[in-house]
Tab-separated table of C-alpha atoms in Angstrom:
chain	number	residue	atom	x	y	z
A	1	UNK	CA	122.626	128.618	101.109
A	2	UNK	CA	124.941	127.655	98.247
A	3	UNK	CA	122.715	124.825	97.153
A	4	UNK	CA	119.667	126.992	96.360
A	5	UNK	CA	121.931	128.661	93.558
A	6	UNK	CA	123.385	125.400	92.233
A	7	UNK	CA	122.365	123.667	89.030
A	8	UNK	CA	121.939	120.159	89.779
A	9	UNK	CA	122.869	117.512	87.156
A	10	UNK	CA	121.051	114.302	87.601
A	11	UNK	CA	121.632	110.873	86.025
A	12	UNK	CA	118.669	108.764	86.132
A	13	UNK	CA	118.508	104.937	85.778
A	14	UNK	CA	115.249	103.097	84.787
A	15	UNK	CA	115.858	99.350	84.677
A	16	UNK	CA	112.395	97.686	85.215
A	17	UNK	CA	109.603	97.670	82.691
A	18	UNK	CA	107.074	96.736	85.481
A	19	UNK	CA	108.066	99.860	87.358
A	20	UNK	CA	108.526	102.204	84.374
A	21	UNK	CA	105.248	104.169	84.586
A	22	UNK	CA	106.111	105.250	88.318
A	23	UNK	CA	109.540	106.081	87.025
A	24	UNK	CA	108.162	108.395	84.331
A	25	UNK	CA	106.130	110.224	86.894
A	26	UNK	CA	109.025	110.607	89.206
A	27	UNK	CA	111.013	112.170	86.421
A	28	UNK	CA	108.271	114.587	85.750
A	29	UNK	CA	108.146	115.350	89.395
A	30	UNK	CA	111.726	115.935	89.596
A	31	UNK	CA	111.556	118.550	86.611
A	32	UNK	CA	108.649	120.085	88.323
A	33	UNK	CA	110.626	120.435	91.567
A	34	UNK	CA	113.907	121.508	89.961
A	35	UNK	CA	113.152	123.178	86.730
A	36	UNK	CA	116.750	124.130	86.283
A	37	UNK	CA	118.135	120.793	86.859
A	38	UNK	CA	120.081	119.198	83.924
A	39	UNK	CA	118.566	115.671	83.780
A	40	UNK	CA	119.505	112.753	81.761
A	41	UNK	CA	117.499	109.506	81.872
A	42	UNK	CA	119.049	106.148	80.953
A	43	UNK	CA	116.705	103.336	79.979
A	44	UNK	CA	118.382	99.898	80.012
A	45	UNK	CA	117.421	96.144	80.784
A	46	UNK	CA	113.675	95.550	80.339
A	47	UNK	CA	112.899	99.238	80.655
A	48	UNK	CA	114.471	99.623	77.242
A	49	UNK	CA	110.844	98.868	75.989
A	50	UNK	CA	109.593	102.221	77.163
A	51	UNK	CA	111.554	104.128	74.488
A	52	UNK	CA	110.214	102.056	71.629
A	53	UNK	CA	108.495	104.119	68.926
A	54	UNK	CA	104.760	103.809	68.793
A	55	UNK	CA	104.150	102.372	72.281
A	56	UNK	CA	101.866	103.764	74.986
A	57	UNK	CA	104.597	105.600	76.865
A	58	UNK	CA	105.859	107.619	73.772
A	59	UNK	CA	103.886	110.550	74.832
A	60	UNK	CA	105.381	110.620	78.447
A	61	UNK	CA	108.901	110.103	77.075
A	62	UNK	CA	108.491	112.862	74.319
A	63	UNK	CA	107.159	115.248	77.199
A	64	UNK	CA	110.312	114.557	79.255
A	65	UNK	CA	112.497	115.671	76.150
A	66	UNK	CA	110.389	118.715	75.503
A	67	UNK	CA	111.130	119.742	79.040
A	68	UNK	CA	114.794	119.422	78.362
A	69	UNK	CA	115.628	115.992	79.689
A	70	UNK	CA	118.124	113.984	77.574
A	71	UNK	CA	116.830	110.473	77.002
A	72	UNK	CA	119.292	107.813	76.541
A	73	UNK	CA	118.884	103.994	75.378
A	74	UNK	CA	121.378	101.141	76.160
A	75	UNK	CA	122.746	99.444	73.000
A	76	UNK	CA	123.315	96.255	74.947
A	77	UNK	CA	119.803	96.162	76.094
A	78	UNK	CA	118.515	96.922	72.508
A	79	UNK	CA	120.739	94.175	71.016
A	80	UNK	CA	119.376	91.699	73.535
A	81	UNK	CA	115.688	92.423	72.255
A	82	UNK	CA	116.656	92.769	68.490
A	83	UNK	CA	115.512	96.415	68.811
A	84	UNK	CA	117.040	98.600	65.827
A	85	UNK	CA	117.926	102.296	66.070
A	86	UNK	CA	114.878	103.165	63.883
A	87	UNK	CA	112.638	101.669	66.380
A	88	UNK	CA	113.528	104.279	68.927
A	89	UNK	CA	111.323	107.227	69.781
A	90	UNK	CA	112.695	110.231	67.680
A	91	UNK	CA	115.263	112.177	69.697
A	92	UNK	CA	116.380	109.442	71.892
A	93	UNK	CA	120.256	108.887	72.004
A	94	UNK	CA	122.083	105.723	72.196
A	95	UNK	CA	125.060	104.781	74.387
A	96	UNK	CA	127.056	101.512	74.155
A	97	UNK	CA	126.358	100.425	77.693
A	98	UNK	CA	123.830	102.202	79.982
A	99	UNK	CA	125.697	101.141	83.065
A	100	UNK	CA	128.926	102.648	81.732
A	101	UNK	CA	127.054	105.863	80.966
A	102	UNK	CA	125.756	106.024	84.616
A	103	UNK	CA	129.155	105.501	86.084
A	104	UNK	CA	130.836	108.154	83.780
A	105	UNK	CA	128.233	110.859	84.548
A	106	UNK	CA	128.834	110.240	88.256
A	107	UNK	CA	132.528	110.430	87.802
A	108	UNK	CA	131.848	113.959	86.098
A	109	UNK	CA	130.013	115.016	89.378
A	110	UNK	CA	126.411	114.097	88.322
A	111	UNK	CA	123.956	113.068	91.122
A	112	UNK	CA	122.551	109.476	90.892
A	113	UNK	CA	119.027	108.514	91.115
A	114	UNK	CA	117.801	104.953	90.451
A	115	UNK	CA	114.129	104.784	89.996
B	1	UNK	CA	139.742	114.849	79.531
B	2	UNK	CA	140.721	113.632	82.935
B	3	UNK	CA	137.970	111.061	83.145
B	4	UNK	CA	139.548	108.958	80.135
B	5	UNK	CA	142.370	108.261	82.244
B	6	UNK	CA	140.741	107.750	85.603
B	7	UNK	CA	140.286	104.269	86.966
B	8	UNK	CA	136.785	103.977	88.303
B	9	UNK	CA	135.952	102.265	91.473
B	10	UNK	CA	132.203	100.999	91.397
B	11	UNK	CA	130.277	99.450	94.173
B	12	UNK	CA	127.378	97.503	92.844
B	13	UNK	CA	124.279	96.455	94.925
B	14	UNK	CA	122.180	93.502	93.876
B	15	UNK	CA	119.008	93.129	96.091
B	16	UNK	CA	116.297	91.276	94.201
B	17	UNK	CA	116.513	87.682	93.222
B	18	UNK	CA	113.788	88.156	90.499
B	19	UNK	CA	116.023	90.569	88.909
B	20	UNK	CA	119.392	88.889	89.537
B	21	UNK	CA	120.012	87.613	85.979
B	22	UNK	CA	119.680	91.124	84.486
B	23	UNK	CA	121.863	92.403	87.058
B	24	UNK	CA	124.521	89.765	86.466
B	25	UNK	CA	124.476	90.726	82.582
B	26	UNK	CA	124.684	94.492	83.596
B	27	UNK	CA	127.695	93.709	85.639
B	28	UNK	CA	129.350	91.815	82.662
B	29	UNK	CA	128.552	94.750	80.347
B	30	UNK	CA	130.136	97.091	82.837
B	31	UNK	CA	133.408	95.102	82.792
B	32	UNK	CA	133.293	94.984	79.031
B	33	UNK	CA	132.762	98.649	78.823
B	34	UNK	CA	135.273	99.678	81.549
B	35	UNK	CA	137.917	96.846	81.539
B	36	UNK	CA	140.094	98.764	84.032
B	37	UNK	CA	137.400	99.549	86.546
B	38	UNK	CA	137.635	98.174	90.017
B	39	UNK	CA	134.347	96.558	90.731
B	40	UNK	CA	132.730	95.151	93.738
B	41	UNK	CA	129.350	93.510	93.639
B	42	UNK	CA	127.376	93.257	97.132
B	43	UNK	CA	124.607	90.654	97.114
B	44	UNK	CA	122.124	91.134	99.803
B	45	UNK	CA	118.353	90.666	100.523
B	46	UNK	CA	116.718	87.892	98.292
B	47	UNK	CA	119.543	88.223	95.890
B	48	UNK	CA	122.017	86.404	98.355
B	49	UNK	CA	120.706	83.224	96.774
B	50	UNK	CA	122.622	84.110	93.699
B	51	UNK	CA	125.930	83.427	95.467
B	52	UNK	CA	124.847	79.959	96.827
B	53	UNK	CA	127.348	77.180	95.737
B	54	UNK	CA	125.863	74.708	93.122
B	55	UNK	CA	122.895	77.031	91.895
B	56	UNK	CA	122.463	77.779	88.154
B	57	UNK	CA	124.070	81.401	88.528
B	58	UNK	CA	127.420	79.941	89.774
B	59	UNK	CA	129.020	80.180	86.467
B	60	UNK	CA	127.974	83.735	85.844
B	61	UNK	CA	129.348	84.670	89.253
B	62	UNK	CA	132.546	82.826	88.958
B	63	UNK	CA	133.005	84.538	85.554
B	64	UNK	CA	132.685	87.866	87.199
B	65	UNK	CA	135.293	86.997	89.648
B	66	UNK	CA	137.516	85.593	87.069
B	67	UNK	CA	137.578	89.040	85.351
B	68	UNK	CA	138.591	90.733	88.538
B	69	UNK	CA	135.397	91.670	90.251
B	70	UNK	CA	135.046	91.209	93.971
B	71	UNK	CA	131.997	89.452	95.059
B	72	UNK	CA	130.571	90.038	98.475
B	73	UNK	CA	127.687	88.360	100.538
B	74	UNK	CA	125.767	90.127	103.314
B	75	UNK	CA	126.107	88.020	106.457
B	76	UNK	CA	122.644	89.560	107.747
B	77	UNK	CA	121.024	88.111	104.661
B	78	UNK	CA	122.653	84.748	105.155
B	79	UNK	CA	121.677	84.532	108.648
B	80	UNK	CA	118.009	85.235	107.773
B	81	UNK	CA	118.181	82.243	105.206
B	82	UNK	CA	120.221	79.854	107.467
B	83	UNK	CA	122.973	79.947	104.776
B	84	UNK	CA	126.320	78.855	106.163
B	85	UNK	CA	129.686	80.080	104.980
B	86	UNK	CA	130.453	76.824	103.455
B	87	UNK	CA	127.277	77.167	101.257
B	88	UNK	CA	128.898	80.078	99.364
B	89	UNK	CA	130.547	79.943	95.939
B	90	UNK	CA	134.236	79.660	96.333
B	91	UNK	CA	136.003	83.106	96.449
B	92	UNK	CA	133.065	84.981	97.618
B	93	UNK	CA	133.817	87.274	100.599
B	94	UNK	CA	131.488	88.017	103.422
B	95	UNK	CA	130.728	91.445	105.090
B	96	UNK	CA	128.698	91.967	108.261
B	97	UNK	CA	126.118	94.191	106.723
B	98	UNK	CA	125.796	94.694	102.869
B	99	UNK	CA	124.312	98.142	103.406
B	100	UNK	CA	127.049	99.178	105.488
B	101	UNK	CA	129.576	98.050	102.991
B	102	UNK	CA	127.920	100.007	100.263
B	103	UNK	CA	127.927	103.167	102.286
B	104	UNK	CA	131.700	102.718	103.383
B	105	UNK	CA	132.718	102.279	99.800
B	106	UNK	CA	130.880	105.444	98.744
B	107	UNK	CA	132.547	107.221	101.764
B	108	UNK	CA	135.868	106.119	100.287
B	109	UNK	CA	135.005	107.634	96.852
B	110	UNK	CA	133.452	104.685	94.945
B	111	UNK	CA	130.686	105.194	92.556
B	112	UNK	CA	127.518	103.591	93.424
B	113	UNK	CA	125.363	101.435	90.979
B	114	UNK	CA	122.232	99.786	92.251
B	115	UNK	CA	120.999	97.040	89.840
C	1	UNK	CA	141.934	105.803	108.657
C	2	UNK	CA	139.679	108.831	108.523
C	3	UNK	CA	136.614	106.960	107.558
C	4	UNK	CA	136.475	105.281	110.962
C	5	UNK	CA	135.934	108.744	112.667
C	6	UNK	CA	133.703	110.000	109.995
C	7	UNK	CA	129.956	110.392	110.725
C	8	UNK	CA	128.079	109.131	107.610
C	9	UNK	CA	124.894	110.816	106.494
C	10	UNK	CA	122.815	108.499	104.433
C	11	UNK	CA	119.792	109.206	102.313
C	12	UNK	CA	117.709	106.047	101.662
C	13	UNK	CA	115.134	105.757	99.087
C	14	UNK	CA	112.233	103.283	99.321
C	15	UNK	CA	110.031	103.077	96.164
C	16	UNK	CA	108.480	99.691	95.937
C	17	UNK	CA	105.733	98.384	98.249
C	18	UNK	CA	106.333	94.845	97.266
C	19	UNK	CA	109.969	95.138	98.651
C	20	UNK	CA	109.384	97.331	101.639
C	21	UNK	CA	109.619	94.822	104.212
C	22	UNK	CA	113.212	93.925	103.077
C	23	UNK	CA	113.942	97.666	102.920
C	24	UNK	CA	112.839	98.185	106.489
C	25	UNK	CA	115.068	95.169	107.664
C	26	UNK	CA	118.027	96.795	105.689
C	27	UNK	CA	117.458	100.240	107.268
C	28	UNK	CA	117.636	98.439	110.771
C	29	UNK	CA	120.711	96.609	109.701
C	30	UNK	CA	122.315	99.921	108.633
C	31	UNK	CA	121.508	101.434	112.085
C	32	UNK	CA	123.121	98.418	113.816
C	33	UNK	CA	126.231	98.513	111.758
C	34	UNK	CA	126.581	102.351	111.969
C	35	UNK	CA	125.007	103.506	115.181
C	36	UNK	CA	126.365	106.958	114.732
C	37	UNK	CA	125.149	107.597	111.123
C	38	UNK	CA	122.678	110.191	110.374
C	39	UNK	CA	119.987	108.545	108.392
C	40	UNK	CA	116.905	109.802	106.599
C	41	UNK	CA	114.528	107.489	104.840
C	42	UNK	CA	112.408	108.732	101.981
C	43	UNK	CA	109.111	106.758	101.194
C	44	UNK	CA	107.657	107.563	97.737
C	45	UNK	CA	105.681	105.878	94.805
C	46	UNK	CA	103.924	102.717	96.004
C	47	UNK	CA	106.128	102.463	99.272
C	48	UNK	CA	104.240	105.522	100.579
C	49	UNK	CA	101.701	103.102	101.974
C	50	UNK	CA	104.305	101.929	104.448
C	51	UNK	CA	104.049	105.145	106.381
C	52	UNK	CA	100.216	105.073	106.604
C	53	UNK	CA	98.964	105.194	110.276
C	54	UNK	CA	97.458	101.991	111.596
C	55	UNK	CA	99.049	99.628	109.073
C	56	UNK	CA	101.220	96.503	109.987
C	57	UNK	CA	104.358	98.261	109.335
C	58	UNK	CA	103.831	101.203	111.737
C	59	UNK	CA	105.795	99.378	114.510
C	60	UNK	CA	108.866	98.968	112.184
C	61	UNK	CA	108.746	102.575	111.090
C	62	UNK	CA	108.291	103.860	114.673
C	63	UNK	CA	111.392	101.737	115.656
C	64	UNK	CA	113.510	103.444	113.004
C	65	UNK	CA	112.434	106.764	114.446
C	66	UNK	CA	113.096	105.878	117.876
C	67	UNK	CA	116.616	105.053	116.882
C	68	UNK	CA	117.181	108.461	115.364
C	69	UNK	CA	116.368	108.055	111.593
C	70	UNK	CA	114.167	110.740	110.089
C	71	UNK	CA	111.249	109.304	108.123
C	72	UNK	CA	110.004	111.429	105.107
C	73	UNK	CA	106.988	111.064	103.036
C	74	UNK	CA	106.718	112.409	99.331
C	75	UNK	CA	103.804	114.667	99.002
C	76	UNK	CA	103.303	113.916	95.294
C	77	UNK	CA	102.858	110.131	96.167
C	78	UNK	CA	100.391	110.959	98.944
C	79	UNK	CA	98.509	113.123	96.537
C	80	UNK	CA	98.160	110.373	93.909
C	81	UNK	CA	96.768	107.857	96.590
C	82	UNK	CA	94.567	110.566	98.153
C	83	UNK	CA	96.542	110.324	101.536
C	84	UNK	CA	96.075	113.152	103.870
C	85	UNK	CA	98.576	114.406	106.288
C	86	UNK	CA	96.602	113.130	109.240
C	87	UNK	CA	96.816	109.622	107.825
C	88	UNK	CA	100.652	109.523	108.289
C	89	UNK	CA	102.217	107.841	111.265
C	90	UNK	CA	102.974	110.295	113.940
C	91	UNK	CA	106.508	111.920	113.449
C	92	UNK	CA	106.671	111.420	109.838
C	93	UNK	CA	107.802	114.507	107.876
C	94	UNK	CA	106.540	115.599	104.331
C	95	UNK	CA	108.539	116.852	101.374
C	96	UNK	CA	107.026	118.217	98.218
C	97	UNK	CA	108.870	115.699	96.103
C	98	UNK	CA	110.686	112.724	97.325
C	99	UNK	CA	113.110	112.595	94.292
C	100	UNK	CA	113.889	116.260	94.880
C	101	UNK	CA	114.668	115.603	98.495
C	102	UNK	CA	117.167	112.739	97.593
C	103	UNK	CA	118.930	114.888	94.991
C	104	UNK	CA	119.238	117.815	97.382
C	105	UNK	CA	120.519	115.643	100.200
C	106	UNK	CA	123.219	114.197	97.864
C	107	UNK	CA	124.245	117.664	96.748
C	108	UNK	CA	124.804	118.359	100.406
C	109	UNK	CA	127.115	115.330	100.520
C	110	UNK	CA	124.889	112.590	101.940
C	111	UNK	CA	125.520	109.039	100.639
C	112	UNK	CA	122.818	107.590	98.560
C	113	UNK	CA	121.175	104.192	99.133
C	114	UNK	CA	118.273	102.902	97.129
C	115	UNK	CA	116.583	99.967	98.773
């Protein structure tokens, strides 16, 4: 089967702070299930709080990065919450609009997962 | 890069009334980020209330339409809430099943975004 | 139009127990709207509780199966809740990771719907 040899590229959207712990677990489960997948996780809307430096989820987010996932923060969502770049967990990237990033990645052939 | 010249067609699903304000902001952010994108937003389940005429979100929904987005209401969700066609914000289209519309658009090559 | 003759394959993700009743209605609406579609519904995270045998949603889940939908439970989510295989509604399949299943189906060309 071709799919067994394919490297999947997966763009993950995390929107809701009240569901963010389940989302982080699902990201880890995906990396366990597909160790070769290229994974990018976009945090936007209220879930942007999960990539704030010094908060309880910092360990989980760092763990995803250490396993090769790219973590992205939405600038629009940061602006709404007066979050500065220096308040992000080290290593987190910024995009102008999280939703635009998700659309562009899909246009490039990435698979979409909304947690 | 080809993608810079591509016009993206994006089908957006809005399901949850308790998350609808964030979803409307994200729609606006997408139109800001991709002014040339063709955007259709489907409201279904509890979020159908956001396209009811005379409610606080009417301005935000009208603004999306004025910027070229097509706004679609799910007939199944309207029926569940005894919402008549005359209760919709002017300009909102109706489809028989919101989920069917989302599947058909993707089959036509549209990019999916679930807010 | 080619799409009228196409059989759609749809992979549906159900994550949130607090939204699961709306999700089950949307699944039924999709089967009504697209009787020929091939549909697989993955229950994971808190929504795994909806496929537990003897709970109030058993009838709705059985109804989806009787109409041809394949129902899938995420093993990771079952393990988190100490749910054994014998506690699942009869006929429900198990996958190692719900998120992996959703990604693989999309890689095979299935259309994604997140309820």
